[in-house]
Structure formats: structure tokens, C-alpha cells
Amino acid sequence: MSTSAPIAHSFTPTGVGRARLGRIETPHGSVETPEFMPVGTQATVKALTPGDLRDADTQMILGNAYHLNLRPTAERIARLGGLHRFMAWDGPILTDSGGFQVFSLADLRHVDDDGATFTSHLDGSTHRLTPERAMEIQALLGSDIAMAFDQLVDPALPRAEVAEAMERTHRWAERSLAARGRPDQAVFGIIQGGIDPELRRASTAAIAALPFDGIAVGGLSVGESKVEMSATLDVVADALAEDPRPRYLMGVGSPADFFAAVEHGIDLFDCVLPTRVARTGQVWTDAGRLNLRNARFQDDSGPIDPSCACETCRNHSRAYLAHLFRGRELLAYRLATLHNVTWTLALLRRLRASLADGTFDVLRASVDLAFAHR
Ligand SMILES: [Zn+2]
């Protein structure tokens, strides 16, 4: 790895759309791409230990500057040795800057050119995030990849408002870069611009012109249609052209979304979906979604997915999981989450293999079929 760059990225085109197979080397290890990152918002992927994450072959997880700075605070985590040591995860970590949480969680937010003031959803206290503070928080956390601070808006807002937030995001991108806090931390810029092709093109050009270590696509998966998302990814991919940096699609998604993102040249994505739905009893399998609360599983002695190698599938029946969920037993959350993370990351491994051996369309069709009709 170069001594001047915190991460190194290499990839080869695959001939499948714009899909590429690659590797990102970070200070805490390498990540084979395309890859899905489980979300560990509060310094924990809910219900799983770091050992569980290792068993699931997790390569990189996501943490969240907004949440971690409200509690326990970035300064406290820094005093305790940084986020890797705090949560006992020694693999790569990407932290989000807080732009999305200010948009989706914060009450009484006020955004001006300097930053965003908001009321904590935890205790009503007032906080302010600026590009400089968002970068300082992420430097204190010590993640391998930090995100620039951006302003996300509802893409359904009038074009002038989407454009204003996009322009502000570009100014904040420059300030985020100027405020980068440590040489061993990569910084990714975030493209905004809603679903307007002209704005997306302009935003892609503006962010790609800056010396970021990677490029993220933000502002999607917030209510637009699949067609709109795909069209927007086309615009971004065209505008990025041969740009060699890693590409990260924020907040996506479902098994079908993975294939669409990869086909558009995306290398990384994250989403709370597999872990969130697991805690409601929904598990993902090669046969599609199963709801373990369904009465038909109470006498089903088979594993969640016979092809899955996770601890849950090796040892426990659907009937046992159905019983645990009915009793709201705590173990239900761990076993279901461990399965969904393991299955999802195994799907990404199969996806990477399919790009290498020319069976991408076959795998995609089987996943689309399994997840379409249930
Ligand atoms: Zn399993």
C-alpha cells in the first residue's frame, strides 16, 4: 500500500454491465468487492458479537457518527482507544457522517450554510454538526473510511430546493476534505441531486473533481421507485466513466437491489434491512423470505436454509426459532440475525463468483424469482 493513501483499490471489469470485481485494502484488512456491509449503528451489529460477525465472514461493518457522538460521545470512545477497540472489532469500519440521520431522525433541525443544528432524539438536547465537526468526530472514532458531511433532502421536493441542498453538499465536501483529521483514514465524498438527471450529473462531476479516496451515491433508497433509482445510477455511472475509485451506494438494500447496484458498477453497499427484519422473525433464504412467526413453522424440524452453514442452520430447527419468537426469547434475535447476515454475505460471495464465471444472470434470476412471489 502506498504510504500516502490510507486505502488502496484495485479492480477488473467483468463484462457484466458495469460490474467490477475488486479489492479495497484498509488499515484493518482488505475487502473483496462487491460487498455488503452489515450496519452497526451503535457500535454493535444488533444482537451479534464480533465473533458472530467473523463466523458470518463479515469483511467490513458500518458505524454511525451521529449516534455514537450523542451516546457515548466520540471523545469518550477516543479516550477508550477508538471504535475498533471499544467494540472489539479489529476489521475494517466505515463511518457515516450523520447527514442521513440529521435528515431522518433529528427533530427541529435547522440547516444553514455553515452546518445543521438539531435536537437529539434521545434527550432533547441541542447539537450542531458542521463538516468540520463531522470529520473531527470520525477522526476520534478512528474508522478506516470516513464520509463527508452532506445535506440529504427528499427527492420529491421542488427542484430548486434539491439543487440548493446539492450545492451546499458540494461546499461541505470541500470543507470536509480540508478538515480531514488523520492520514490513516480515507474520506469518501457523497453525490446528491435527488432523482433529477441534470442535478445528478452536475453533482457527480463536482464530487469526482475533488481528491476523495472514494465516491458515494447518497440520497437514494428514500422513497423513489426502482426505475428512478436505476435511472439515477445510470447517470452517475456515465458521469464517473473510468474513475478508478471505489463506489459506495448508501442505504441499499434488498437481495434484488444488490444485483442492480453491482450491475451499475457499485462496489459497496449497506442497509439495516437484513438485521432489522431478522428481529421481526423474517429470514432470507435461497427459497425467498420466510416469516418464522407463521404457524406452519411450529412443527417444521428442518433448518431455516439447508444450504446455509451458519450456527443457527447447523444446530436449530425452524420449529425452535418459531417457538423462541413466540416467546420473545432473546436468543431468537441473535439466531435469526446471525442467519440473515451469514446468508446475505454468502449471497455476495456467490455474486462475486458469478461475475468471475459468467453466471451472474442465472444467479440473479434465481434470487429475483425467490424474492418476487413471497
Ligand atoms: Zn443460516
JSON list of N, CA, C and O and ligand atoms in Angstrom, two decimals, residues 304-305 308-314 338-340 342-343, ligand 1:
[
{"chain": "A", "resi": 304, "resn": "ILE", "atom": "N", "xyz": [-33.48, -23.34, 8.84]},
{"chain": "A", "resi": 304, "resn": "ILE", "atom": "CA", "xyz": [-34.01, -22.19, 8.09]},
{"chain": "A", "resi": 304, "resn": "ILE", "atom": "C", "xyz": [-33.68, -22.36, 6.61]},
{"chain": "A", "resi": 304, "resn": "ILE", "atom": "O", "xyz": [-34.54, -22.22, 5.75]},
{"chain": "A", "resi": 305, "resn": "ASP", "atom": "N", "xyz": [-32.41, -22.66, 6.31]},
{"chain": "A", "resi": 305, "resn": "ASP", "atom": "CA", "xyz": [-32.00, -22.88, 4.92]},
{"chain": "A", "resi": 305, "resn": "ASP", "atom": "C", "xyz": [-31.00, -24.02, 4.91]},
{"chain": "A", "resi": 305, "resn": "ASP", "atom": "O", "xyz": [-29.90, -23.88, 5.46]},
{"chain": "A", "resi": 308, "resn": "CYS", "atom": "N", "xyz": [-27.36, -23.28, 4.12]},
{"chain": "A", "resi": 308, "resn": "CYS", "atom": "CA", "xyz": [-26.64, -22.27, 4.90]},
{"chain": "A", "resi": 308, "resn": "CYS", "atom": "C", "xyz": [-25.77, -22.94, 5.96]},
{"chain": "A", "resi": 308, "resn": "CYS", "atom": "O", "xyz": [-26.19, -23.89, 6.62]},
{"chain": "A", "resi": 309, "resn": "ALA", "atom": "N", "xyz": [-24.55, -22.42, 6.12]},
{"chain": "A", "resi": 309, "resn": "ALA", "atom": "CA", "xyz": [-23.58, -23.02, 7.05]},
{"chain": "A", "resi": 309, "resn": "ALA", "atom": "C", "xyz": [-23.53, -22.30, 8.39]},
{"chain": "A", "resi": 309, "resn": "ALA", "atom": "O", "xyz": [-22.65, -22.57, 9.20]},
{"chain": "A", "resi": 310, "resn": "CYS", "atom": "N", "xyz": [-24.48, -21.41, 8.67]},
{"chain": "A", "resi": 310, "resn": "CYS", "atom": "CA", "xyz": [-24.40, -20.64, 9.92]},
{"chain": "A", "resi": 310, "resn": "CYS", "atom": "C", "xyz": [-24.71, -21.52, 11.14]},
{"chain": "A", "resi": 310, "resn": "CYS", "atom": "O", "xyz": [-25.28, -22.60, 11.02]},
{"chain": "A", "resi": 311, "resn": "GLU", "atom": "N", "xyz": [-24.32, -21.03, 12.31]},
{"chain": "A", "resi": 311, "resn": "GLU", "atom": "CA", "xyz": [-24.55, -21.76, 13.56]},
{"chain": "A", "resi": 311, "resn": "GLU", "atom": "C", "xyz": [-26.04, -22.09, 13.74]},
{"chain": "A", "resi": 311, "resn": "GLU", "atom": "O", "xyz": [-26.40, -23.19, 14.18]},
{"chain": "A", "resi": 312, "resn": "THR", "atom": "N", "xyz": [-26.90, -21.15, 13.39]},
{"chain": "A", "resi": 312, "resn": "THR", "atom": "CA", "xyz": [-28.33, -21.35, 13.54]},
{"chain": "A", "resi": 312, "resn": "THR", "atom": "C", "xyz": [-28.80, -22.54, 12.69]},
{"chain": "A", "resi": 312, "resn": "THR", "atom": "O", "xyz": [-29.48, -23.44, 13.17]},
{"chain": "A", "resi": 313, "resn": "CYS", "atom": "N", "xyz": [-28.40, -22.52, 11.41]},
{"chain": "A", "resi": 313, "resn": "CYS", "atom": "CA", "xyz": [-28.87, -23.57, 10.50]},
{"chain": "A", "resi": 313, "resn": "CYS", "atom": "C", "xyz": [-28.22, -24.92, 10.80]},
{"chain": "A", "resi": 313, "resn": "CYS", "atom": "O", "xyz": [-28.81, -25.97, 10.54]},
{"chain": "A", "resi": 314, "resn": "ARG", "atom": "N", "xyz": [-26.99, -24.90, 11.35]},
{"chain": "A", "resi": 314, "resn": "ARG", "atom": "CA", "xyz": [-26.32, -26.17, 11.68]},
{"chain": "A", "resi": 314, "resn": "ARG", "atom": "C", "xyz": [-26.97, -26.85, 12.88]},
{"chain": "A", "resi": 314, "resn": "ARG", "atom": "O", "xyz": [-26.95, -28.08, 12.99]},
{"chain": "A", "resi": 338, "resn": "LEU", "atom": "N", "xyz": [-28.00, -13.74, 13.02]},
{"chain": "A", "resi": 338, "resn": "LEU", "atom": "CA", "xyz": [-26.79, -14.45, 12.57]},
{"chain": "A", "resi": 338, "resn": "LEU", "atom": "C", "xyz": [-27.06, -15.14, 11.24]},
{"chain": "A", "resi": 338, "resn": "LEU", "atom": "O", "xyz": [-26.22, -15.10, 10.33]},
{"chain": "A", "resi": 339, "resn": "HIS", "atom": "N", "xyz": [-28.24, -15.74, 11.12]},
{"chain": "A", "resi": 339, "resn": "HIS", "atom": "CA", "xyz": [-28.56, -16.38, 9.84]},
{"chain": "A", "resi": 339, "resn": "HIS", "atom": "C", "xyz": [-28.64, -15.36, 8.71]},
{"chain": "A", "resi": 339, "resn": "HIS", "atom": "O", "xyz": [-28.05, -15.56, 7.64]},
{"chain": "A", "resi": 340, "resn": "ASN", "atom": "N", "xyz": [-29.38, -14.27, 8.92]},
{"chain": "A", "resi": 340, "resn": "ASN", "atom": "CA", "xyz": [-29.56, -13.31, 7.81]},
{"chain": "A", "resi": 340, "resn": "ASN", "atom": "C", "xyz": [-28.25, -12.68, 7.37]},
{"chain": "A", "resi": 340, "resn": "ASN", "atom": "O", "xyz": [-28.02, -12.48, 6.19]},
{"chain": "A", "resi": 342, "resn": "THR", "atom": "N", "xyz": [-25.22, -14.03, 7.74]},
{"chain": "A", "resi": 342, "resn": "THR", "atom": "CA", "xyz": [-24.44, -15.09, 7.09]},
{"chain": "A", "resi": 342, "resn": "THR", "atom": "C", "xyz": [-24.96, -15.34, 5.68]},
{"chain": "A", "resi": 342, "resn": "THR", "atom": "O", "xyz": [-24.18, -15.41, 4.71]},
{"chain": "A", "resi": 343, "resn": "TRP", "atom": "N", "xyz": [-26.28, -15.46, 5.54]},
{"chain": "A", "resi": 343, "resn": "TRP", "atom": "CA", "xyz": [-26.86, -15.75, 4.22]},
{"chain": "A", "resi": 343, "resn": "TRP", "atom": "C", "xyz": [-26.59, -14.60, 3.24]},
{"chain": "A", "resi": 343, "resn": "TRP", "atom": "O", "xyz": [-26.23, -14.83, 2.09]},
{"chain": "B", "resi": 1, "resn": "ZN", "atom": "ZN", "xyz": [-28.29, -19.98, 8.36]}
]
